[in-house]
Coordinates of C-alpha atoms and ligand atoms in Angstrom, one line a residue:
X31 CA 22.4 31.2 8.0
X32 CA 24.9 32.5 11.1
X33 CA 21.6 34.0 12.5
X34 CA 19.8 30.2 12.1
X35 CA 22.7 28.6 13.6
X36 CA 23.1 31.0 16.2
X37 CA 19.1 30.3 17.7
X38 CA 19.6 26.3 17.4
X39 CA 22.3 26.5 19.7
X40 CA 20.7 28.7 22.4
X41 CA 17.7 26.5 22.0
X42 CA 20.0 23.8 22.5
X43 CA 21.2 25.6 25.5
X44 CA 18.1 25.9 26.9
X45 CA 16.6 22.4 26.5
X46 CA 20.3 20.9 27.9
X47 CA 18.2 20.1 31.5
X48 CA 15.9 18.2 29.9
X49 CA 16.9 16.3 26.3
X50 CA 19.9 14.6 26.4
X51 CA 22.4 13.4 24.5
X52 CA 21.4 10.5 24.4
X53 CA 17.3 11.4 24.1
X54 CA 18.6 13.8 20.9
X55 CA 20.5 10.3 19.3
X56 CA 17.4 8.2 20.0
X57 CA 14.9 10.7 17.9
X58 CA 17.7 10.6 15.0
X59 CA 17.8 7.2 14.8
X60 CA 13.8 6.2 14.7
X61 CA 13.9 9.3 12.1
X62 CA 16.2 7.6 9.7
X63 CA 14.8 4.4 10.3
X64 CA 11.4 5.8 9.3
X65 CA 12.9 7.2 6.8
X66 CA 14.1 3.6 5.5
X67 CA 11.0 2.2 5.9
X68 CA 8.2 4.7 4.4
X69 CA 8.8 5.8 1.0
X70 CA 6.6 8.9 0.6
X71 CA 6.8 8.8 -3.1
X72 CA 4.9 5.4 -2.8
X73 CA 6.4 4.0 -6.1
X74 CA 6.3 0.7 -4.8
X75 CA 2.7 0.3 -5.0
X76 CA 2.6 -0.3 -8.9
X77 CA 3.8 -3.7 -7.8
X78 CA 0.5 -4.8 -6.2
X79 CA -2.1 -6.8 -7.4
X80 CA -4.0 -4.1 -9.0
X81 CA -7.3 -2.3 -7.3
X82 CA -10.4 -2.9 -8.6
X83 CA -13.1 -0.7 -7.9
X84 CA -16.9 -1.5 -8.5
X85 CA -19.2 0.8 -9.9
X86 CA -20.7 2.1 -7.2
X87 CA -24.1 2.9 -9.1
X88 CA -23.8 -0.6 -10.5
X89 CA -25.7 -3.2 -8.5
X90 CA -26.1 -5.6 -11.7
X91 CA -22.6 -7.3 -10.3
X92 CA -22.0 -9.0 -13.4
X93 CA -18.7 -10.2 -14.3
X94 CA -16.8 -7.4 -16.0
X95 CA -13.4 -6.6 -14.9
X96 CA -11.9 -3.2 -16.2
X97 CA -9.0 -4.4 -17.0
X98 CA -8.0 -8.1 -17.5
X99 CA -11.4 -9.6 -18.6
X100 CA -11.9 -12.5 -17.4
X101 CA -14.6 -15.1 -18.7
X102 CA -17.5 -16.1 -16.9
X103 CA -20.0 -16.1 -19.5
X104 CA -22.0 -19.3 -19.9
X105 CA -18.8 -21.0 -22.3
X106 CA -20.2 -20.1 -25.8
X107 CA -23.0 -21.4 -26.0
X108 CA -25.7 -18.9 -26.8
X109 CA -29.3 -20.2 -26.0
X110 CA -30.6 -22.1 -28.5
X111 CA -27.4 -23.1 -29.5
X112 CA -26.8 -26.0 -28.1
X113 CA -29.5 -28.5 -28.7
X114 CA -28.8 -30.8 -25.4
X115 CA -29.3 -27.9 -22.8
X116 CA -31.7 -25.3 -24.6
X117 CA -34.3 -26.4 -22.5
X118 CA -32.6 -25.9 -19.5
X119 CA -30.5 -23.1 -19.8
X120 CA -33.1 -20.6 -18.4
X121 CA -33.5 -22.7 -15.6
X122 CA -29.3 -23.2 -14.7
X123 CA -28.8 -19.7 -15.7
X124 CA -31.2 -18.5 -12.8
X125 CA -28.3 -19.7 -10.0
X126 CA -26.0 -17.6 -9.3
X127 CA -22.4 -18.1 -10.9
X128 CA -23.4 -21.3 -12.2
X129 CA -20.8 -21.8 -15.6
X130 CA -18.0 -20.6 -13.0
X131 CA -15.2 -22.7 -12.0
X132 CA -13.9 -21.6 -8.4
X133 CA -10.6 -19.8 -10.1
X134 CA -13.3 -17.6 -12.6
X135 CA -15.6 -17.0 -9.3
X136 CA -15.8 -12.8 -8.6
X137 CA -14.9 -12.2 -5.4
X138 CA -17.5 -10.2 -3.4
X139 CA -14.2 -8.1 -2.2
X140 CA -13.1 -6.5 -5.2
X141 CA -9.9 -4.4 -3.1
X142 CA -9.3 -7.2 -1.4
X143 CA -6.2 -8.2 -3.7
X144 CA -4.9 -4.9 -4.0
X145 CA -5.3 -3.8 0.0
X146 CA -3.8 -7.3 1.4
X147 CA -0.7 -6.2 -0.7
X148 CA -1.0 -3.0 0.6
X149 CA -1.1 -4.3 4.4
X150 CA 1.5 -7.5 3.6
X151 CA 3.9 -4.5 2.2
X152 CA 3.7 -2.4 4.9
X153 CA 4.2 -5.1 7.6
X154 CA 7.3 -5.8 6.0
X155 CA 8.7 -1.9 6.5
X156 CA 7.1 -1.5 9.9
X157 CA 8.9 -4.8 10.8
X158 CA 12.3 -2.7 9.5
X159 CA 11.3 0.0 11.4
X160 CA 11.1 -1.9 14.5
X161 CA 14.2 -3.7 13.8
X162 CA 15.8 -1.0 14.6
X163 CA 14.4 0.4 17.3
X164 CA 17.7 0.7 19.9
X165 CA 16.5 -2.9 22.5
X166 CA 14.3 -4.6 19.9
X167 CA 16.7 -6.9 19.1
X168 CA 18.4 -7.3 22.0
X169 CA 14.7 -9.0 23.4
X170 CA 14.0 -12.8 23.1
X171 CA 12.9 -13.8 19.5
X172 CA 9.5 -14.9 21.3
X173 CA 8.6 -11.2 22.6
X174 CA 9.7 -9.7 19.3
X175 CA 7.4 -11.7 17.4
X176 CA 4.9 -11.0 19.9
X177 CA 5.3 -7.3 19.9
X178 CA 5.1 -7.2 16.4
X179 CA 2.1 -9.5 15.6
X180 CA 0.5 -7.8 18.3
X181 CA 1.0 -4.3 17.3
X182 CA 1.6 -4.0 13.3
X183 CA -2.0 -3.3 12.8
X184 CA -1.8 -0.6 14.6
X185 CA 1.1 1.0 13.8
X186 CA 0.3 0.7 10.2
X187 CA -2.7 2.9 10.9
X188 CA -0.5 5.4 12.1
X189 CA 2.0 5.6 9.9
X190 CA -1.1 5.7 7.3
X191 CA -1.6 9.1 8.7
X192 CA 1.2 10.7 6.6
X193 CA -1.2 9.4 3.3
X194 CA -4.2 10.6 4.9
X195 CA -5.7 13.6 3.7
X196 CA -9.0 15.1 6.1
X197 CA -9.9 17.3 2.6
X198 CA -12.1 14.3 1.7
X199 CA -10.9 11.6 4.1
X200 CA -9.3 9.8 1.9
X201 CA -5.2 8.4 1.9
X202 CA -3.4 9.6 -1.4
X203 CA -0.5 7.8 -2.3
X204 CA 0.0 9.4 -5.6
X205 CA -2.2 8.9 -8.3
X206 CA -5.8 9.1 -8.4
X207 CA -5.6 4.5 -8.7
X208 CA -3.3 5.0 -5.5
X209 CA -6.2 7.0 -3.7
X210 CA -8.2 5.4 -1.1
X211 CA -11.5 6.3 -0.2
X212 CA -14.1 4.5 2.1
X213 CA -15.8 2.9 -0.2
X214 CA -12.7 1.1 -1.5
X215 CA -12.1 -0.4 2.3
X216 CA -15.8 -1.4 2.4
X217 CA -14.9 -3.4 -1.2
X218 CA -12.1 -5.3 0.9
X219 CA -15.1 -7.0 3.0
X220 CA -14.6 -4.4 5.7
X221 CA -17.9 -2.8 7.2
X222 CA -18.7 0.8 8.7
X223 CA -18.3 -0.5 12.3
X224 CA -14.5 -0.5 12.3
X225 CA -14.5 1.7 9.3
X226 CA -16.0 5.0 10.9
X227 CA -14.1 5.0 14.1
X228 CA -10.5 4.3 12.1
X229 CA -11.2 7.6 9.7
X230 CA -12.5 9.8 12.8
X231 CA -9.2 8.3 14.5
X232 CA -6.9 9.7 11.4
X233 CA -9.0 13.1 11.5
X234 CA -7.8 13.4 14.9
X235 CA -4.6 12.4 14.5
X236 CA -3.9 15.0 11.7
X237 CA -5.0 17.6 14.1
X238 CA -2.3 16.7 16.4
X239 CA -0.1 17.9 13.8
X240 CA 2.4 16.3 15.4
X241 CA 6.1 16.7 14.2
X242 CA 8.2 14.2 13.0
X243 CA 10.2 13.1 16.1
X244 CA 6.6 12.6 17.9
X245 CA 4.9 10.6 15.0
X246 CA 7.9 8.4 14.8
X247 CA 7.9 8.0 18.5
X248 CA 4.3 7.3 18.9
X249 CA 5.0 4.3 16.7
X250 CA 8.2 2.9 18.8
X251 CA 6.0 3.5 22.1
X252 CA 3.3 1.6 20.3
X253 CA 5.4 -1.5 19.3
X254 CA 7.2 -1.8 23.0
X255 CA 3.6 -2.4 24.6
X256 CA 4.6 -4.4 27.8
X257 CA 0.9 -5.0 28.4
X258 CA 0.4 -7.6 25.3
X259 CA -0.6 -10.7 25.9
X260 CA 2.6 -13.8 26.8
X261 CA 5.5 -11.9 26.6
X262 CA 8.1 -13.2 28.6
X263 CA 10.1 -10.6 29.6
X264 CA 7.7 -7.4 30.4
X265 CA 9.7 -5.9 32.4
X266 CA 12.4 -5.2 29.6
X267 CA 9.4 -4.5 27.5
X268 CA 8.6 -2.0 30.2
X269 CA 12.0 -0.1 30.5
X270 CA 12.3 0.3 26.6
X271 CA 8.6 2.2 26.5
X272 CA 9.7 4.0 29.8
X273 CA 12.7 5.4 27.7
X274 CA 10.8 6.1 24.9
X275 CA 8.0 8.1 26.5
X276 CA 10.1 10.4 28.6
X277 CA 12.5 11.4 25.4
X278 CA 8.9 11.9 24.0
X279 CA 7.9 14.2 27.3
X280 CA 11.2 15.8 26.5
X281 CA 10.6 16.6 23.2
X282 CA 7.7 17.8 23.4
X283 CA 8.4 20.7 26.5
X284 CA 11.6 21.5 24.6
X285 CA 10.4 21.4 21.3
X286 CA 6.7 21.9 20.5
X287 CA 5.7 25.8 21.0
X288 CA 2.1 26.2 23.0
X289 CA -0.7 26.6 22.0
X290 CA -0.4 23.1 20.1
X291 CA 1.4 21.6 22.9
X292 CA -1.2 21.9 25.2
X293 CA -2.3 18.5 26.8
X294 CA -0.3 16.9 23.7
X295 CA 1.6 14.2 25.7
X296 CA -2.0 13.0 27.1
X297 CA -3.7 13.4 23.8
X298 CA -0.6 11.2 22.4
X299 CA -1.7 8.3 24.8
X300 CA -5.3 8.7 24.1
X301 CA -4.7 7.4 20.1
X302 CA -2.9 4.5 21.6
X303 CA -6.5 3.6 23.5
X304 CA -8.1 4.2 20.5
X305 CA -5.8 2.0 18.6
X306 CA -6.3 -0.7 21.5
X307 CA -9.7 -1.0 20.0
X308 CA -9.8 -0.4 16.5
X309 CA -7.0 -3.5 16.3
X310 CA -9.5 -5.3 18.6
X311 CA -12.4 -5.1 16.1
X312 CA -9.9 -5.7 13.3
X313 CA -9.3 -8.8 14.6
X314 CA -12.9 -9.8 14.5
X315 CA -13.7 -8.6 10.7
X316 CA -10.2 -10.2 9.5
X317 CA -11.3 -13.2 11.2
X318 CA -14.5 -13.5 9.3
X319 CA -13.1 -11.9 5.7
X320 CA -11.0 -14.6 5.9
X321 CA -13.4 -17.2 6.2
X322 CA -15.6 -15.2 3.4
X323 CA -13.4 -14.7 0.8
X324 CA -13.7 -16.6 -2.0
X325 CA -10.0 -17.2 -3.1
X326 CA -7.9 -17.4 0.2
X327 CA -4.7 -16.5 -2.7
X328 CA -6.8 -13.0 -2.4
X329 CA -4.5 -12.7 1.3
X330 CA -0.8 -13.1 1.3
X331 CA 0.8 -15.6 3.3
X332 CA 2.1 -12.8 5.4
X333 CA -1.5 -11.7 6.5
X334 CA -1.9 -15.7 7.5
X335 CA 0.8 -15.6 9.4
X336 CA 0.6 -12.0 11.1
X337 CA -3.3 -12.3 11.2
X338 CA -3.9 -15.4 11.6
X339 CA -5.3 -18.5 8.8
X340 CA -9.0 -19.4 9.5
X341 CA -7.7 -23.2 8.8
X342 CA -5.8 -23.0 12.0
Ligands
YS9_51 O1 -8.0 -7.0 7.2 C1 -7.1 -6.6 6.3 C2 -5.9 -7.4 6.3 C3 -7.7 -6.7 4.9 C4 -6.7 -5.1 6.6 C5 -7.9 -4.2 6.8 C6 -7.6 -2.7 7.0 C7 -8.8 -2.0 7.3 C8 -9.2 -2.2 8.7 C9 -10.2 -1.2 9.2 C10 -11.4 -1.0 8.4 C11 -6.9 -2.1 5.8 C12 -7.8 -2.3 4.5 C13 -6.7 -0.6 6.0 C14 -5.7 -0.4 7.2 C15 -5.0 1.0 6.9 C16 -6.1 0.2 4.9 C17 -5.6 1.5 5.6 C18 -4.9 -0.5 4.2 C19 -7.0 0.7 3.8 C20 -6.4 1.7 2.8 C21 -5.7 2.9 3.6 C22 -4.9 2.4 4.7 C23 -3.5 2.6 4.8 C24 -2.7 3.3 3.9 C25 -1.4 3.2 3.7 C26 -0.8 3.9 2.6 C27 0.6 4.5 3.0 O2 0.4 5.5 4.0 C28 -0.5 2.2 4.5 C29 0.8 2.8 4.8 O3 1.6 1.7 5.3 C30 1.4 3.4 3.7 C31 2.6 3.1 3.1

C-alpha cells in the first residue's frame, strides 16, 4: 500500500510538466459524470418495450408473437362457417393482412420497439453526460441543442463500446434477451450498408483498449464539434474541444505505456471520421424507417424530435 502510494506520487512528479491541475480535475469530472450516466449493470433496460426477435429460419411471417399474442386471425370465422363470405374467403384471405386493423398490423421491424427505447434511453444519459461537461452550459441554448442533436448518435455508438463484445460481435447488456446481435439491428429496419461499417468500427474501437479517462474524453471531444452545421458561436465551441484534446494529448504521454500508445492520439481522431460517416448514413436509413414503419408509436417522441419526424 505505502509502496503503491509511493509510485503514484513519483508518477505524479514526473507528469507535473505536462498534466495539470486543472487537466487532472477535468478527467475526474467527465469520469463521474460517465459514471452517472452509464449504468453498467443495465437494469434499466427491463423497462423497455420488450425485444422481439423473429425466427430466423422462419420465413412463413405469420402473426405469432412470443409473448403477448396478439389476434390477427381472420375473427372466428373458420371457412365454411359463415355462410355470407364462404365463397370468398379463399379469395380475401390471398391479400396480405387483410382481417388486420392498422393497431393488429405486424410490423416488418420486430426490434424496432425495443431498440427505439434503447436509443430514446440513452439520449437521455448522454444528454447528462453532456450537461456536465465543464462550458456546455455556459453556451447559448441554440448551440447546445445543436451539439447534441448533432452528435448523440454518435456518441451513443461509442459509449456502446463498453457493451460490445468482439467474441461474437455482439453488445451484452446482461442477459441473453439484453444481447444484441446483427440480426436483431437488421429486424429494427436497419440494412448491412450502415450495419457492417458500425460493428468493424466497435472491433476497432475495442482494440484501442483505451482507458477510462480517453473513452470518456473521446465522447466530450465528440459532442464539442465546432464544425456542425449553424452554430452560432464556433469559436467557443472551438476553445472547449481545444481544451479537451490537449488534456487528452496529456493523458495519453503521461499515462498510457507504449507499445499501445503508439499513434493512439491519431488513431483517437480517426474513429471521429469514421463516426462522421456512419451518423451520416444513419440519417438516411432513420429517414426512410421512419417513413416505413408501420406504427410511428414504434419511435419515441424523443427520436422525432432528436432525429427528426417524417411529417415535418
Ligand atoms: O435509427 C434508430 C433510431 C432505430 C437507431 C438505429 C441504430 C443503428 C444504426 C446503425 C445500424 C441502433 C439500432 C443501434 C445504435 C447503437 C443500436 C446500437 C442501439 C443497436 C443495439 C446495440 C447498440 C447500442 C448498445 C447500447 C447498449 C449499452 O451499451 C447503447 C448504450 O447507450 C448502452 C447503454
Amino acid at each position: 500500500m505505502i509502496m503503491k502510494r509511493k509510485m503514484e506520487d513519483s508518477c505524479k512528479e514526473k507528469c507535473r510538466p505536462q498534466m495539470s491541475e486543472e487537466q487532472e480535475q477535468l478527467i475526474a469530472t467527465l469520469i463521474e459524470a460517465h459514471h452517472k450516466t452509464y449504468d453498467s449493470s443495465y437494469s434499466d433496460f427491463g423497462q423497455f418495450r420488450p425485444p422481439v426477435r423473429k425466427d430466423e429460419f422462419d420465413s412463413s411471417d405469420d402473426c405469432s408473437m412470443p409473448e403477448a399474442p396478439t389476434d390477427c386471425s381472420f375473427g372466428s370465422s373458420t371457412p365454411g362457417e359463415s355462410s355470407m363470405n364462404s365463397g370468398n374467403l379463399g379469395l380475401l384471405a390471398s391479400f396480405e393482412n387483410f382481417g388486420q386493423s392498422a393497431s393488429n398490423m405486424t410490423s416488418p421491424f420486430s426490434m424496432l420497439p425495443h431498440l427505439s427505447d434503447l436509443v430514446s434511453y440513452s439520449i437521455q444519459k448522454v444528454i447528462g453526460f453532456a450537461k456536465s461537461i465543464p462550458g456546455f452550459r455556459e453556451l447559448n441554448t441554440e448551440d447546445q441543442i445543436v451539439l447534441l442533436k448533432s452528435s448523440v448518435i454518435e456518441i451513443i455508438m461509442l459509449r456502446s463500446n463498453e457493451s460490445f463484445s468482439s467474441e461474437d460481435n455482439s453488445w451484452v447488456c446482461g442477459s441473453e434477451e439484453f444481447k444484441y446481435s446483427i440480426s436483431d439491428v437488421t429486424q429494427a429496419g436497419h440494412n448491412m450498408e450502415l450495419l457492417e461499417p458500425l460493428v468493424k468500427f466497435q472491433i476497432g474501437l475495442k482494440k484501442l483498449n483505451l482507458h477510462e479517462a480517453e473513452h470518456v474524453l473521446l465522447m466530450a471531444i465528440c459532442i464539442f464539434s465546432p464544425d456542425r452545421p449553424s452554430l452560432l458561436e464556433r469559436e467557443r465551441v472551438e476553445a472547449i474541444q481545444e481544451r479537451l484534446s490537449e488534456t487528452l494529448r496529456a493523458y495519453i504521454v503521461c499515462n498510457h505505456p507504449p507499445p499501445s500508445s503508439h499513434l493512439l492520439y491519431p488513431k483517437m481522431v480517426q474513429k471521429l471520421a469514421d463516426l462522421r460517416s456512419l451518423n451520416e448514413e444513419h440519417s438516411k436509413q432513420y429517414l426512410e424507417i421512419s417513413r416505413e414503419a408501420g406504427d410511428p408509436s414504434d419511435l419515441t417522441p424523443l427520436l422525432l424530435e432528436v432525429f427528426g419526424s417524417p411529417l415535418s
